[in-house]
Amino acid sequence: ACRLGKGPLQLSEEERKRVVVAGLTWPIWPWRLDELGRVALLVTAAARWPEPEVEVLVAECYHRGDNRERQAVLRALAR
């Protein structure tokens, strides 16, 4: 298992540039590491899984998650 922690996301200027070049245009700078990890997992699943399965996953993550997990689901849905 990988643990990201709840610390703030701290990107150097070079890392920020690479994020933008990679196509990530929404602001992630104020996020925490655990939020970014959760959003990345949901966005990856949404890109690879059939829509009905993604809907079930999102609903389960939201309804079974704690407040930080719910926040990550909402951030992912906005994308």
JSON list of C-alpha atoms in Angstrom, two decimals:
[
{"chain": "A", "resi": 1, "resn": "ALA", "atom": "CA", "xyz": [0.00, 0.00, 0.00]},
{"chain": "A", "resi": 2, "resn": "CYS", "atom": "CA", "xyz": [1.11, 3.51, -0.74]},
{"chain": "A", "resi": 3, "resn": "ARG", "atom": "CA", "xyz": [0.56, 6.29, 1.76]},
{"chain": "A", "resi": 4, "resn": "LEU", "atom": "CA", "xyz": [0.63, 9.83, 0.50]},
{"chain": "A", "resi": 5, "resn": "GLY", "atom": "CA", "xyz": [-0.05, 11.61, 3.75]},
{"chain": "A", "resi": 6, "resn": "LYS", "atom": "CA", "xyz": [-2.13, 14.73, 4.29]},
{"chain": "A", "resi": 7, "resn": "GLY", "atom": "CA", "xyz": [0.62, 17.26, 3.69]},
{"chain": "A", "resi": 8, "resn": "PRO", "atom": "CA", "xyz": [0.24, 20.11, 1.24]},
{"chain": "A", "resi": 9, "resn": "LEU", "atom": "CA", "xyz": [1.15, 19.59, -2.38]},
{"chain": "A", "resi": 10, "resn": "GLN", "atom": "CA", "xyz": [4.44, 21.41, -2.84]},
{"chain": "A", "resi": 11, "resn": "LEU", "atom": "CA", "xyz": [5.49, 21.67, -6.46]},
{"chain": "A", "resi": 12, "resn": "SER", "atom": "CA", "xyz": [8.54, 23.50, -7.69]},
{"chain": "A", "resi": 13, "resn": "GLU", "atom": "CA", "xyz": [8.10, 25.98, -10.53]},
{"chain": "A", "resi": 14, "resn": "GLU", "atom": "CA", "xyz": [9.53, 23.39, -12.94]},
{"chain": "A", "resi": 15, "resn": "GLU", "atom": "CA", "xyz": [7.04, 20.76, -11.71]},
{"chain": "A", "resi": 16, "resn": "ARG", "atom": "CA", "xyz": [4.16, 23.21, -12.12]},
{"chain": "A", "resi": 17, "resn": "LYS", "atom": "CA", "xyz": [5.23, 23.83, -15.71]},
{"chain": "A", "resi": 18, "resn": "ARG", "atom": "CA", "xyz": [5.35, 20.09, -16.40]},
{"chain": "A", "resi": 19, "resn": "VAL", "atom": "CA", "xyz": [1.86, 19.65, -14.97]},
{"chain": "A", "resi": 20, "resn": "VAL", "atom": "CA", "xyz": [0.52, 22.32, -17.34]},
{"chain": "A", "resi": 21, "resn": "VAL", "atom": "CA", "xyz": [2.39, 20.84, -20.32]},
{"chain": "A", "resi": 22, "resn": "ALA", "atom": "CA", "xyz": [0.86, 17.45, -19.46]},
{"chain": "A", "resi": 23, "resn": "GLY", "atom": "CA", "xyz": [-2.57, 19.03, -19.92]},
{"chain": "A", "resi": 24, "resn": "LEU", "atom": "CA", "xyz": [-3.67, 19.53, -16.34]},
{"chain": "A", "resi": 25, "resn": "THR", "atom": "CA", "xyz": [-5.14, 23.00, -16.42]},
{"chain": "A", "resi": 26, "resn": "TRP", "atom": "CA", "xyz": [-7.27, 23.03, -13.27]},
{"chain": "A", "resi": 27, "resn": "PRO", "atom": "CA", "xyz": [-5.70, 24.42, -10.09]},
{"chain": "A", "resi": 28, "resn": "ILE", "atom": "CA", "xyz": [-4.30, 21.69, -7.85]},
{"chain": "A", "resi": 29, "resn": "TRP", "atom": "CA", "xyz": [-1.81, 23.85, -5.95]},
{"chain": "A", "resi": 30, "resn": "PRO", "atom": "CA", "xyz": [-3.93, 24.25, -2.77]},
{"chain": "A", "resi": 31, "resn": "TRP", "atom": "CA", "xyz": [-4.70, 20.52, -2.57]},
{"chain": "A", "resi": 32, "resn": "ARG", "atom": "CA", "xyz": [-3.31, 18.01, -0.11]},
{"chain": "A", "resi": 33, "resn": "LEU", "atom": "CA", "xyz": [-1.42, 14.91, -1.26]},
{"chain": "A", "resi": 34, "resn": "ASP", "atom": "CA", "xyz": [-4.15, 12.49, -0.24]},
{"chain": "A", "resi": 35, "resn": "GLU", "atom": "CA", "xyz": [-6.76, 14.49, -2.18]},
{"chain": "A", "resi": 36, "resn": "LEU", "atom": "CA", "xyz": [-4.64, 14.47, -5.32]},
{"chain": "A", "resi": 37, "resn": "GLY", "atom": "CA", "xyz": [-4.08, 10.72, -5.04]},
{"chain": "A", "resi": 38, "resn": "ARG", "atom": "CA", "xyz": [-7.80, 10.02, -4.67]},
{"chain": "A", "resi": 39, "resn": "VAL", "atom": "CA", "xyz": [-8.72, 12.30, -7.57]},
{"chain": "A", "resi": 40, "resn": "ALA", "atom": "CA", "xyz": [-6.03, 10.70, -9.75]},
{"chain": "A", "resi": 41, "resn": "LEU", "atom": "CA", "xyz": [-7.44, 7.24, -9.04]},
{"chain": "A", "resi": 42, "resn": "LEU", "atom": "CA", "xyz": [-11.01, 8.29, -9.87]},
{"chain": "A", "resi": 43, "resn": "VAL", "atom": "CA", "xyz": [-10.01, 10.13, -13.05]},
{"chain": "A", "resi": 44, "resn": "THR", "atom": "CA", "xyz": [-7.93, 7.14, -14.18]},
{"chain": "A", "resi": 45, "resn": "ALA", "atom": "CA", "xyz": [-10.84, 4.77, -13.53]},
{"chain": "A", "resi": 46, "resn": "ALA", "atom": "CA", "xyz": [-13.21, 7.07, -15.42]},
{"chain": "A", "resi": 47, "resn": "ALA", "atom": "CA", "xyz": [-10.91, 7.04, -18.43]},
{"chain": "A", "resi": 48, "resn": "ARG", "atom": "CA", "xyz": [-10.68, 3.23, -18.52]},
{"chain": "A", "resi": 49, "resn": "TRP", "atom": "CA", "xyz": [-13.88, 1.76, -17.12]},
{"chain": "A", "resi": 50, "resn": "PRO", "atom": "CA", "xyz": [-17.36, 1.64, -18.63]},
{"chain": "A", "resi": 51, "resn": "GLU", "atom": "CA", "xyz": [-19.54, 4.52, -17.46]},
{"chain": "A", "resi": 52, "resn": "PRO", "atom": "CA", "xyz": [-21.94, 2.40, -15.36]},
{"chain": "A", "resi": 53, "resn": "GLU", "atom": "CA", "xyz": [-19.02, 0.99, -13.35]},
{"chain": "A", "resi": 54, "resn": "VAL", "atom": "CA", "xyz": [-17.59, 4.46, -12.79]},
{"chain": "A", "resi": 55, "resn": "GLU", "atom": "CA", "xyz": [-20.95, 5.69, -11.53]},
{"chain": "A", "resi": 56, "resn": "VAL", "atom": "CA", "xyz": [-21.07, 2.86, -8.98]},
{"chain": "A", "resi": 57, "resn": "LEU", "atom": "CA", "xyz": [-17.48, 3.54, -7.90]},
{"chain": "A", "resi": 58, "resn": "VAL", "atom": "CA", "xyz": [-18.10, 7.26, -7.44]},
{"chain": "A", "resi": 59, "resn": "ALA", "atom": "CA", "xyz": [-21.29, 6.64, -5.49]},
{"chain": "A", "resi": 60, "resn": "GLU", "atom": "CA", "xyz": [-19.59, 4.12, -3.20]},
{"chain": "A", "resi": 61, "resn": "CYS", "atom": "CA", "xyz": [-16.57, 6.35, -2.61]},
{"chain": "A", "resi": 62, "resn": "TYR", "atom": "CA", "xyz": [-18.82, 9.25, -1.71]},
{"chain": "A", "resi": 63, "resn": "HIS", "atom": "CA", "xyz": [-21.30, 7.39, 0.49]},
{"chain": "A", "resi": 64, "resn": "ARG", "atom": "CA", "xyz": [-18.74, 5.26, 2.33]},
{"chain": "A", "resi": 65, "resn": "GLY", "atom": "CA", "xyz": [-15.97, 7.84, 2.55]},
{"chain": "A", "resi": 66, "resn": "ASP", "atom": "CA", "xyz": [-15.07, 10.28, 5.26]},
{"chain": "A", "resi": 67, "resn": "ASN", "atom": "CA", "xyz": [-15.25, 14.01, 4.65]},
{"chain": "A", "resi": 68, "resn": "ARG", "atom": "CA", "xyz": [-11.83, 14.19, 2.94]},
{"chain": "A", "resi": 69, "resn": "GLU", "atom": "CA", "xyz": [-12.74, 11.31, 0.64]},
{"chain": "A", "resi": 70, "resn": "ARG", "atom": "CA", "xyz": [-16.04, 12.98, -0.22]},
{"chain": "A", "resi": 71, "resn": "GLN", "atom": "CA", "xyz": [-14.20, 16.20, -0.97]},
{"chain": "A", "resi": 72, "resn": "ALA", "atom": "CA", "xyz": [-11.90, 14.35, -3.37]},
{"chain": "A", "resi": 73, "resn": "VAL", "atom": "CA", "xyz": [-14.90, 12.81, -5.14]},
{"chain": "A", "resi": 74, "resn": "LEU", "atom": "CA", "xyz": [-16.42, 16.26, -5.60]},
{"chain": "A", "resi": 75, "resn": "ARG", "atom": "CA", "xyz": [-13.12, 17.63, -6.91]},
{"chain": "A", "resi": 76, "resn": "ALA", "atom": "CA", "xyz": [-12.89, 14.74, -9.39]},
{"chain": "A", "resi": 77, "resn": "LEU", "atom": "CA", "xyz": [-16.46, 15.24, -10.59]},
{"chain": "A", "resi": 78, "resn": "ALA", "atom": "CA", "xyz": [-15.72, 18.86, -11.38]},
{"chain": "A", "resi": 79, "resn": "ARG", "atom": "CA", "xyz": [-13.15, 17.70, -13.94]}
]
